[in-house]
CSV table of C-alpha atoms in Angstrom, one decimal:
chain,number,residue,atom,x,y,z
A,200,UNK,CA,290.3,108.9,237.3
A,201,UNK,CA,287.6,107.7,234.9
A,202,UNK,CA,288.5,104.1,236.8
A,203,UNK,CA,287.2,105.1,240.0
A,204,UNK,CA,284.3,106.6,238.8
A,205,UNK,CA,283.0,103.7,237.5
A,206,UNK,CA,284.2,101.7,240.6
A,207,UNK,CA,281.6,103.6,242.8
A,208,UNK,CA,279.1,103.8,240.1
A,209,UNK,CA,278.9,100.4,239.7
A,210,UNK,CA,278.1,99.3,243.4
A,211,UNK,CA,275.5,101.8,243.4
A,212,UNK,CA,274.1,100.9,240.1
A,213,UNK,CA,274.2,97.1,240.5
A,214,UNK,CA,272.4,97.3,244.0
A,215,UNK,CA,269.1,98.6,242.5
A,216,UNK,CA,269.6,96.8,239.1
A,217,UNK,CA,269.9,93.5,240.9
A,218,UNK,CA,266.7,93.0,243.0
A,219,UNK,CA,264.8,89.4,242.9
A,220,UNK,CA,263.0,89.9,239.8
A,221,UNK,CA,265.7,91.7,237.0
A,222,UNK,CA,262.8,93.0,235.0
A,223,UNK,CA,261.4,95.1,238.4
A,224,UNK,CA,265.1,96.9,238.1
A,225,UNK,CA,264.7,97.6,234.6
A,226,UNK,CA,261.1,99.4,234.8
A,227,UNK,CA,262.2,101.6,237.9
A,228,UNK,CA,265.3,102.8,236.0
A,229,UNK,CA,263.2,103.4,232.8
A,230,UNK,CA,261.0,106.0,235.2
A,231,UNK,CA,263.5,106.8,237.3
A,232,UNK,CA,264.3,111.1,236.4
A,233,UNK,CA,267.2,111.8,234.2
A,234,UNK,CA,270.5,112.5,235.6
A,235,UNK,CA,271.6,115.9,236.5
A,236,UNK,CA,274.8,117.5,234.4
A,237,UNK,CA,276.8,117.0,237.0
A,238,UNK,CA,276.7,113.1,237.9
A,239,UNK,CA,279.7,111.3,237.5
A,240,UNK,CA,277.5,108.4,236.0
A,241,UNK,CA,275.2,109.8,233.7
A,242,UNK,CA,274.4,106.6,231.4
A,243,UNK,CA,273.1,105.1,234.6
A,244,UNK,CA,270.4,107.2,235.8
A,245,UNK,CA,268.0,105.8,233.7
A,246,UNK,CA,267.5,102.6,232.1
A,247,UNK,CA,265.2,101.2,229.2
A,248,UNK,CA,263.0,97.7,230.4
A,249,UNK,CA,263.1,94.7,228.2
A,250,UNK,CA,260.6,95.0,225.8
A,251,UNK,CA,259.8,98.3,225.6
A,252,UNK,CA,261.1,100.4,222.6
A,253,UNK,CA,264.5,102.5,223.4
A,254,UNK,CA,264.0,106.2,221.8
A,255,UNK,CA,267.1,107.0,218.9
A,256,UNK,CA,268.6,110.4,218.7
A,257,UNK,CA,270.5,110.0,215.7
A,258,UNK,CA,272.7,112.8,217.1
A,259,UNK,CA,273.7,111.2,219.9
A,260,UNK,CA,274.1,107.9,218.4
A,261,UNK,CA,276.0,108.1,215.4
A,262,UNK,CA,279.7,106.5,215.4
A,263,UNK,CA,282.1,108.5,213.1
A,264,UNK,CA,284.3,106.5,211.0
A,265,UNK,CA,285.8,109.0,209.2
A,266,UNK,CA,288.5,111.9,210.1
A,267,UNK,CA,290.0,110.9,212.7
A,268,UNK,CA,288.0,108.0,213.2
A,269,UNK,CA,289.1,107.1,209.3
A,270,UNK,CA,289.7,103.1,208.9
A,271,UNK,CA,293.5,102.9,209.5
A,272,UNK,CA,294.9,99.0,208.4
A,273,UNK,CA,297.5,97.2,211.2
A,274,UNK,CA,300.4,97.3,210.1
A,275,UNK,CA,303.0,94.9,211.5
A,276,UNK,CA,303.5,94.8,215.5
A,277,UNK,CA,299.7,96.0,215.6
A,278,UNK,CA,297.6,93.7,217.4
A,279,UNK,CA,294.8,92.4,216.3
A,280,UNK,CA,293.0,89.2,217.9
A,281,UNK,CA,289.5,87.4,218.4
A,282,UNK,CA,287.0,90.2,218.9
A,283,UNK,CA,285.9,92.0,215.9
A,284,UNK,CA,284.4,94.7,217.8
A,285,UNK,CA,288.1,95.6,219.6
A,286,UNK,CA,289.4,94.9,216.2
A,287,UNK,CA,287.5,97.5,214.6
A,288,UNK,CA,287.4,99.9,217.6
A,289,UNK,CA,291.5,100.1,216.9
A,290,UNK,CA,291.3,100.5,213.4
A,291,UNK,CA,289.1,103.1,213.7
A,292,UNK,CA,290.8,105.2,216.6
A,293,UNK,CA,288.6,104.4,219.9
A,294,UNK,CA,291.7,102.4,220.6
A,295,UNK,CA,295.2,102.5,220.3
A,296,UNK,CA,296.2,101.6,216.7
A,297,UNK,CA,298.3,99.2,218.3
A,298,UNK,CA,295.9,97.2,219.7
A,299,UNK,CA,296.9,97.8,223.4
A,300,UNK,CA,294.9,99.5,225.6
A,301,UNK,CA,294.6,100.7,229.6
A,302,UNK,CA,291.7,99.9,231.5
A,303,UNK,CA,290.2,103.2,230.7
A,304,UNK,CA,291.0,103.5,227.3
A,305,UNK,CA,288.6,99.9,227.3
A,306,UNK,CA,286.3,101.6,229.1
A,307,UNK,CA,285.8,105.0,227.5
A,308,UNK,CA,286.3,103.4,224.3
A,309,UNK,CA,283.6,100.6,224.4
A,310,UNK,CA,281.3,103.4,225.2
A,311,UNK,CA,282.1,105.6,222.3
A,312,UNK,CA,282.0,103.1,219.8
A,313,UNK,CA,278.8,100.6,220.9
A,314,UNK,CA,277.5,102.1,223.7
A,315,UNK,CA,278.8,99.5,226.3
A,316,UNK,CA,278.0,100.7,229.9
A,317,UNK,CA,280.7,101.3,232.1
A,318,UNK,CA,280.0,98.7,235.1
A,319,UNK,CA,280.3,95.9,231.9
A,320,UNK,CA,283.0,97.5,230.3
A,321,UNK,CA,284.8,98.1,233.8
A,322,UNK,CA,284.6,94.3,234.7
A,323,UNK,CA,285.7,92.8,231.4
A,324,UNK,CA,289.1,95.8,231.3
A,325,UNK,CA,289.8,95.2,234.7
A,326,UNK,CA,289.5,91.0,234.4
A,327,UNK,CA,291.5,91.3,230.4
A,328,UNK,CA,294.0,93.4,232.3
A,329,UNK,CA,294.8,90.6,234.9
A,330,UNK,CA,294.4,87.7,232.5
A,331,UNK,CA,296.3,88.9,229.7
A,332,UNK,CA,298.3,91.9,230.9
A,333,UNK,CA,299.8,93.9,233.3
A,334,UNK,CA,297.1,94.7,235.6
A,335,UNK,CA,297.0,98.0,234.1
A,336,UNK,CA,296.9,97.1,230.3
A,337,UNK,CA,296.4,94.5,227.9
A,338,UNK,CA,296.6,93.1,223.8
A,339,UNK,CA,293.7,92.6,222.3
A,340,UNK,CA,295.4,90.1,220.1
A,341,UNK,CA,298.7,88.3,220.7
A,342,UNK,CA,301.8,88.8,223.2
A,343,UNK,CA,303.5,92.6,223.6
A,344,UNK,CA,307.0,92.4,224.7
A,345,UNK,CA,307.0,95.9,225.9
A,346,UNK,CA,304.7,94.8,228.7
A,347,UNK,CA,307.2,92.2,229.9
A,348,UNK,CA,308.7,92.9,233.5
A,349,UNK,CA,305.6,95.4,234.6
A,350,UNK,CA,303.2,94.2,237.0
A,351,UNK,CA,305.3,91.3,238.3
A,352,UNK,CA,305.0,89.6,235.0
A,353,UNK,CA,307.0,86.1,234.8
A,354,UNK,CA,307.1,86.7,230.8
A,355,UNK,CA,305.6,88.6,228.2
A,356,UNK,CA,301.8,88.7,228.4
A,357,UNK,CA,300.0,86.6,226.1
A,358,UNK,CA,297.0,89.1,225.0
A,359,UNK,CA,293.2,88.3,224.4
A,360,UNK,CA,294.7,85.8,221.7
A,361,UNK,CA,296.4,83.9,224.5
A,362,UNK,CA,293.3,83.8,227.2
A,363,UNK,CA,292.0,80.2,226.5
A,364,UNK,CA,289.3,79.2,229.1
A,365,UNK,CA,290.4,82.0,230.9
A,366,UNK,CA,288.2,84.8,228.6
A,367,UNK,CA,288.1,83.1,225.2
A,368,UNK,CA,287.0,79.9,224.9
A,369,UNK,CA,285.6,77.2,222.8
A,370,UNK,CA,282.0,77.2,221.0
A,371,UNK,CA,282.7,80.4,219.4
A,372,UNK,CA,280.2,82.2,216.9
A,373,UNK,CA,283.0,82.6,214.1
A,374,UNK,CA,286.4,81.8,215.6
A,375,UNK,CA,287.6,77.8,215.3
A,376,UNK,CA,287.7,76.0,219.3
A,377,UNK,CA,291.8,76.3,219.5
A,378,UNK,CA,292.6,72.4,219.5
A,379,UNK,CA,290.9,71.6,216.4
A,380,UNK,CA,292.2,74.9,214.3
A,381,UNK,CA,295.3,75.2,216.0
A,382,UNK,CA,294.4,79.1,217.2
A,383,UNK,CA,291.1,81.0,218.3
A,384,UNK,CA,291.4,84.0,216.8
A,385,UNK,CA,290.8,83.9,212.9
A,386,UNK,CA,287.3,83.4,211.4
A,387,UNK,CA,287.0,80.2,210.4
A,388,UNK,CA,284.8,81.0,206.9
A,389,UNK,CA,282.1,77.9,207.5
A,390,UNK,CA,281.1,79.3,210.2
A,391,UNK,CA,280.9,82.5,209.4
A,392,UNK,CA,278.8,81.8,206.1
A,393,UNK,CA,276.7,79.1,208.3
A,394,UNK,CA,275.8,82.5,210.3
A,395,UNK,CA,275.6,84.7,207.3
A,396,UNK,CA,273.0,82.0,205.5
A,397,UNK,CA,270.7,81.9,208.8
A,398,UNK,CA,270.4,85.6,209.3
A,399,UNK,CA,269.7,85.5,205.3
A,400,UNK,CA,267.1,83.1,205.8
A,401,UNK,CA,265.6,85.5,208.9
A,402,UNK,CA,264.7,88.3,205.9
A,403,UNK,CA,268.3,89.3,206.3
A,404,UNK,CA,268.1,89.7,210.1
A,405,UNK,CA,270.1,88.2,212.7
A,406,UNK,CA,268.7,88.5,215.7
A,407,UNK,CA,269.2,87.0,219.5
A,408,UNK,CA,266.7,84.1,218.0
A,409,UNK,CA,269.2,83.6,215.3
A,410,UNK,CA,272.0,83.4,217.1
A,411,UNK,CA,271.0,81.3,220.0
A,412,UNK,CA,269.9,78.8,217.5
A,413,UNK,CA,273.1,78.9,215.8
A,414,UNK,CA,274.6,78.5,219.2
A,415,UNK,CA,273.1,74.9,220.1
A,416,UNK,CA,274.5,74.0,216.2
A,417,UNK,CA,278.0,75.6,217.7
A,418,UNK,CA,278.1,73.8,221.2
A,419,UNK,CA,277.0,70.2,219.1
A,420,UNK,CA,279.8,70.6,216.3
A,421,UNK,CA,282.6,71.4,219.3
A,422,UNK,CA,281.3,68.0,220.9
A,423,UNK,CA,281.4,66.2,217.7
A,424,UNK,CA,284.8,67.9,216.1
A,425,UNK,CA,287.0,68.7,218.9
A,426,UNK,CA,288.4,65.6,221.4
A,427,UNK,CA,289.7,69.0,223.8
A,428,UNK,CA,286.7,70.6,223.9
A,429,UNK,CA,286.5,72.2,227.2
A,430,UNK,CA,283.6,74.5,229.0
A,431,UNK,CA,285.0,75.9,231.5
A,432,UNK,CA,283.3,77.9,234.4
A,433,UNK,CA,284.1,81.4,233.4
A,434,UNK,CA,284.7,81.2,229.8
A,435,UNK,CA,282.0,78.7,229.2
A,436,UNK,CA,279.1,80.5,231.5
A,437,UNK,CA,279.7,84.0,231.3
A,438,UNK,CA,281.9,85.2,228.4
A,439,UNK,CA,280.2,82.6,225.8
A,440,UNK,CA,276.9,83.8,226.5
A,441,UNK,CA,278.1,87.3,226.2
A,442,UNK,CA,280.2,86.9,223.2
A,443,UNK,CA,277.1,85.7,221.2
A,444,UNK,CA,274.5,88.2,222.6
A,445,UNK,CA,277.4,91.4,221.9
A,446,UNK,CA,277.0,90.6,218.3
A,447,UNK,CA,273.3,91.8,218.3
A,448,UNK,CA,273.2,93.9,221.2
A,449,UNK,CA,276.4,95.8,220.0
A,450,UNK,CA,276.3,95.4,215.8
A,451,UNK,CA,273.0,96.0,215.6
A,452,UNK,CA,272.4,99.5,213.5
A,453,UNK,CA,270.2,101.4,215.7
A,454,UNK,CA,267.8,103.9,213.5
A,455,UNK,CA,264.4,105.8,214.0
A,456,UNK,CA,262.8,102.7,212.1
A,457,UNK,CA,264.9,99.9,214.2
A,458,UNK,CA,265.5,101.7,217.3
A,459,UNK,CA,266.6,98.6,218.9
A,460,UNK,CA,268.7,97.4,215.8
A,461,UNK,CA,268.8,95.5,212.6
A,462,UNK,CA,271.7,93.6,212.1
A,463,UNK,CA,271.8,93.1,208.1
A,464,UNK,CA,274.5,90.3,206.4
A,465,UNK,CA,276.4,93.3,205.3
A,466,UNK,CA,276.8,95.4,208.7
A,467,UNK,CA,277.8,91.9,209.8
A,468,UNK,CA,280.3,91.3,207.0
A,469,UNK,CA,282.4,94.6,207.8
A,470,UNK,CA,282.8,94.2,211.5
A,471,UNK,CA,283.8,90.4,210.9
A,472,UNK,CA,286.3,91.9,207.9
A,473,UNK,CA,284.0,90.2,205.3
A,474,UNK,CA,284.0,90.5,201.7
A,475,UNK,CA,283.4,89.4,198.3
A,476,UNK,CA,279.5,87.6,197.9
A,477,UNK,CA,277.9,84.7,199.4
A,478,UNK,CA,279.0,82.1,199.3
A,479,UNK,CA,282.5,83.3,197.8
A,480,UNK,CA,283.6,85.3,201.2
A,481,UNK,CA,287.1,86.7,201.5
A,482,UNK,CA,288.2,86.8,204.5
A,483,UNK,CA,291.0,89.5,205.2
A,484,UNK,CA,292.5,89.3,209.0
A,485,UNK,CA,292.4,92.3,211.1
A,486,UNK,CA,290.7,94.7,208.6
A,487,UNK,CA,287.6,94.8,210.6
A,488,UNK,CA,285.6,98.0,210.3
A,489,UNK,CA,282.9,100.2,211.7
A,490,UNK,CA,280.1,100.3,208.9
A,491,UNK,CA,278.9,104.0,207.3
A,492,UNK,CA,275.9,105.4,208.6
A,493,UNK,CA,276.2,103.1,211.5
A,494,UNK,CA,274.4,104.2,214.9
A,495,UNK,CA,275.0,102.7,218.3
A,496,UNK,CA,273.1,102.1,221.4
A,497,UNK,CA,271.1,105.0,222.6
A,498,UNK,CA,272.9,106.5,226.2
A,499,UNK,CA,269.9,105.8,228.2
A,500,UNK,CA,270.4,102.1,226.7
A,501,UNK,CA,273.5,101.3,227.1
A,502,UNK,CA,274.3,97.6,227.3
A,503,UNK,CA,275.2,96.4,231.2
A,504,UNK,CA,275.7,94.0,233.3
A,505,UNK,CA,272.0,93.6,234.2
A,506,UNK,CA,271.4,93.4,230.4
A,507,UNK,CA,274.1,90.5,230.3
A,508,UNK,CA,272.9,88.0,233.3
A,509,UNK,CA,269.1,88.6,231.2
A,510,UNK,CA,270.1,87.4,228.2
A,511,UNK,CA,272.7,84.7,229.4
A,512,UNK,CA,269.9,83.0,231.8
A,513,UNK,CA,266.9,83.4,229.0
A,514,UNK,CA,269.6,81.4,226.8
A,515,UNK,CA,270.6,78.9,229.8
A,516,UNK,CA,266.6,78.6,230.4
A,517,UNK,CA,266.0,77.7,226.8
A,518,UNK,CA,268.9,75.5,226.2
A,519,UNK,CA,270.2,73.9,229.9
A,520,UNK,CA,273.2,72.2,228.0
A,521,UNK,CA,275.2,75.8,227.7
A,522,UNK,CA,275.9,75.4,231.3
A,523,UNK,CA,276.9,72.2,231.4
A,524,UNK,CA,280.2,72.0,232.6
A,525,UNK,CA,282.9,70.0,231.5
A,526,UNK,CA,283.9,68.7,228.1
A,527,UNK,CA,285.5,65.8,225.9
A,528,UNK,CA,287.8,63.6,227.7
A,529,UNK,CA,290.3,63.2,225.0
A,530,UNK,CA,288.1,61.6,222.0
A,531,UNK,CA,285.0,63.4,220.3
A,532,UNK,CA,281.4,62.9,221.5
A,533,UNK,CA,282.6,62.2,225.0
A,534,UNK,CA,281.3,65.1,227.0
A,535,UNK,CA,280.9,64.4,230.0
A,536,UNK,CA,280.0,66.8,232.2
A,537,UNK,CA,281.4,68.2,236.0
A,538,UNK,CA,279.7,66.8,239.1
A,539,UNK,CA,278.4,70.6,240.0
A,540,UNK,CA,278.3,69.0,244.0
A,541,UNK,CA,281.4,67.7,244.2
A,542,UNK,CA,283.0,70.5,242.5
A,543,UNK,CA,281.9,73.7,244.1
A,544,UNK,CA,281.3,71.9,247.6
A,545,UNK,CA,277.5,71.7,247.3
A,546,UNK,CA,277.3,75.3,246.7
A,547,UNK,CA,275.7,74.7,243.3
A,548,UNK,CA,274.2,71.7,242.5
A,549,UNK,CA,272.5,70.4,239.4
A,550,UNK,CA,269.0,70.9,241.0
A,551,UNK,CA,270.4,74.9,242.0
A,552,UNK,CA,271.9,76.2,239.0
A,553,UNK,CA,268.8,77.4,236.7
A,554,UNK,CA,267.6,78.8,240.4
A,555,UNK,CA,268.1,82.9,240.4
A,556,UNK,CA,271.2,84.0,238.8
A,557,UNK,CA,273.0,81.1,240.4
A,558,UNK,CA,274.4,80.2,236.8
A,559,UNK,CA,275.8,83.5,236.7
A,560,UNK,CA,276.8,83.5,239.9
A,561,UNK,CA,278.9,80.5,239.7
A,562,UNK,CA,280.8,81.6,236.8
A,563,UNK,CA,282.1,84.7,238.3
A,564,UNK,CA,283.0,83.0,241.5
A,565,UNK,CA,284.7,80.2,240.0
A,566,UNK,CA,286.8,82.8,238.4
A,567,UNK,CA,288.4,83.5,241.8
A,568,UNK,CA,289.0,79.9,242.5
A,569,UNK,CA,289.9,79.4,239.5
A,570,UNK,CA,292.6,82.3,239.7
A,571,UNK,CA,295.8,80.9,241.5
A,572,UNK,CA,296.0,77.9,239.4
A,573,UNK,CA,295.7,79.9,236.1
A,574,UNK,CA,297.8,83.1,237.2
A,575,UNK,CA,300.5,80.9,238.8
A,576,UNK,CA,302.5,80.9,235.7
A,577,UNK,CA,301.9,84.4,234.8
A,578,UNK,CA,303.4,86.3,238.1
A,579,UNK,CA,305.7,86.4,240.3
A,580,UNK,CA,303.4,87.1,243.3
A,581,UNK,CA,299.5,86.4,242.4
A,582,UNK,CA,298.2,87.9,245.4
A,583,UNK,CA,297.7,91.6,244.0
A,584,UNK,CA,296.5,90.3,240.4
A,585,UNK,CA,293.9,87.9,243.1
A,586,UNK,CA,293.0,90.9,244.8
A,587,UNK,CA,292.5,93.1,242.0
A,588,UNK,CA,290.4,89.9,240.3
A,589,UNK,CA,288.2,89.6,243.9
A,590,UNK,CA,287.1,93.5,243.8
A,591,UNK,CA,286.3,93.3,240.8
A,592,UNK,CA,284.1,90.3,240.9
A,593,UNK,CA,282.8,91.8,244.4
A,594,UNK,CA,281.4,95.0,242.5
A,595,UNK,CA,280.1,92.7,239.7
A,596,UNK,CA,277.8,90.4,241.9
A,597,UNK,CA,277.3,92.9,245.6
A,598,UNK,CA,273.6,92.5,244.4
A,599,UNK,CA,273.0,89.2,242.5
A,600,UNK,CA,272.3,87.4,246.0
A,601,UNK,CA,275.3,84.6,245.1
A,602,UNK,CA,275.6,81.5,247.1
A,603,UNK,CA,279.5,82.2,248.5
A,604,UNK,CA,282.0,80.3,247.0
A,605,UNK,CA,284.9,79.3,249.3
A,606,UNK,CA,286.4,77.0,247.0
A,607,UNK,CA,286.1,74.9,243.9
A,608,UNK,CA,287.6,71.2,243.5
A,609,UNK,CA,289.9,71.5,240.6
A,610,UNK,CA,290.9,67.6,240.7
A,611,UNK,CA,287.3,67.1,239.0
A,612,UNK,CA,288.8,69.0,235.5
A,613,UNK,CA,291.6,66.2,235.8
A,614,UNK,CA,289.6,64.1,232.9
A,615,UNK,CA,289.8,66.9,230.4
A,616,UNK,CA,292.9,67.1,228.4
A,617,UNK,CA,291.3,70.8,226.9
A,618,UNK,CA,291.9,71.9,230.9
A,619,UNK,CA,295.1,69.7,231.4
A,620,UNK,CA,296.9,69.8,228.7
A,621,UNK,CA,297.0,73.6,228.1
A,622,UNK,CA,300.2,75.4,228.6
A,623,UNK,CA,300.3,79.0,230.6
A,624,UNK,CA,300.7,80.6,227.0
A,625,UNK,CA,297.2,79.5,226.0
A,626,UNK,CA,298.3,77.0,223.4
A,627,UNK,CA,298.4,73.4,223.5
């Protein structure tokens, strides 16, 4: 049920969220009147602008973690994999313990614990569920063999754990690129304490600033360590962007004094499973947890999709080389990027990406393009799991005025072993 509600909130929402300028959107919603008791989308009726101060109700805001929201450690055939905030969300009981969820256990969960809006939380369930489940269900961490057989599965599922350049991908904030670590889904502690040192160095603050910076250091080192590296349409253009802006948008403890969040080393330590001092971290796998006194996103600011193509094209703006597409051709320091042209049929060129939300646009688009190719070795029949993937990506861009994307030219990721050589389990 909660599904469907979000389905027709989310056309409705993203058609006035989405006009020409983003920030127009985000000043009508912050006037617009609050919902009545009654609306099936309440978290939507109104909507704080950019720059201008959410209000905190600590009442509202504050995430238990104690009860039955008391830290619970996996034990073994719990899943655990390479988000910290899922991690923490089913050691604390806003997922199953077991680390597999439904589409609207993702949804109502994400809410609960950070405050995710449900048109965001509705895309990524719905796309995890196709990529790495059943199309009803996924892992957040590795393969479930109970899901084997459902959905019109060739094999077991491979999880969140298993999605390379399908959801996760390389250039990750605290997780190794796959090829040079050999997985993608334990912290690697350099760069963890690289991250810990900067927001240190910020008056113990890491902020968007911080992390974006840290980013270009990220994206550099994958060039320069990893001869697979591999930024791929989707996973490169929308989920990076959005797995480096989560950590402050999400971590962030909200109070009356940072209403918008401060993100101290040690909030970040506990929901990256951190311990021990600087620079002596211990790093304990799957033990991630929801700080005390920890307050999320205020309802009338919940974090959507409008809030996600901002902050990924203010990035992109900045730093033009997080959409370049393409990768390492076998040997570091060898990037060399996609012909956007040739691939996407002039669609998107490199004079058109920075245009609009075009950058945005292409990633979710690609996605579809992408799909038969990548789900070809996951079902049976693709053309539910395609359909399911195309709705989805309908509701997510009905208003970001995308240039239509009738096909994409996937000869031109021929040169890149990280696209080539990776086998339908996400492993190389």
């Amino acid at each position: 049920m909660l599904a469907s509600i979000v389905v027709l909130c989310l056309s409705a929402h993203l058609i006035s969220a989405f006009p020409s300028l983003l920030s127009e959107a985000f000043v009508k919603a912050r006037n617009a009147e609050p919902a009545q008791v009654d609306s099936p989308c309440p978290h939507l009726a109104k909507r704080q602008a950019p720059g201008v101060t959410p209000p905190f109700n600590a009442a509202e805001q504050y995430v238990s973690n104690t009860g039955q929201f008391a830290f619970v450690a996996p034990g073994s055939g719990d899943q655990r994999g390479p988000c910290p905030g899922l991690n923490a969300m089913a050691n604390h009981g806003y997922l199953p313990h077991n680390g597999v969820g439904t589409i609207d256990e993702f949804i109502s969960g994400t809410a609960a614990a950070f405050g995710m809006g449900p048109d965001l939380a509705s895309f990524l369930a719905v796309y995890g569920a196709i990529f790495d489940g059943d199309l009803t269900s996924y892992s957040i961490g590795g393969p479930v063999g109970s899901l084997a057989g459902l959905g019109g599965l060739l094999g077991e599922p491979q999880g969140l754990s298993g999605s390379h350049n399908k959801y996760e991908g390389d250039v990750s904030p605290t997780r190794g690129d796959l090829y040079e670590y050999g997985n993608d889904y334990l912290v690697q502690l350099s760069q963890f304490s690289a991250l810990y040192e900067l927001g240190q160095q910020n008056g113990d603050s890491i902020d968007l600033n911080v992390l974006t910076n840290y980013r270009v250091t990220r994206f550099q080192q994958s060039i320069s360590n990893n001869p697979y590296f591999f930024n791929a349409p989707f996973s490169g253009v929308v989920a990076s962007p959005a797995a480096w802006s989560f950590i402050y948008r999400f971590m962030a403890n909200k109070s009356s004094e940072y209403p918008e969040g401060l993100l101290t080393g040690d909030v970040l330590k506990s929901f990256y499973s951190i311990t021990g001092d600087y620079p002596n971290f211990v790093y304990t796998p799957g033990h991630e947890a929801i700080p005390n006194n920890w307050y999320k996103r205020n309802p009338v600011d919940y974090y959507t999709l409008p809030y996600v193509v901002l902050d990924a094209v203010t990035m992109a703006l900045e730093h033009p080389q997080f959409l370049s597409l393409g990768g390492n051709t076998g040997k570091v320091n060898t990037f060399t990027g996609v012909d956007l042209a040739n691939l996407t049929g002039g669609i998107y060129t490199a004079s058109n990406i920075l245009q609009g939300n075009n950058a945005v646009c292409l990633g979710f688009e690609a996605s579809i393009q992408e799909a038969p190719d990548l789900l070809s070795g996951l079902y049976a029949n693709v053309a539910p799991a395609i359909s399911m993937l195309t709705s989805a990506v309908n509701n997510a861009t009905s208003a970001l005025s995308c240039p239509k994307l009738n096909e994409i030219n996937l000869a031109q990721f021929g040169e890149y072993p990280g696209y080539t050589n990776l086998s339908p389990s996400g492993t190389y």
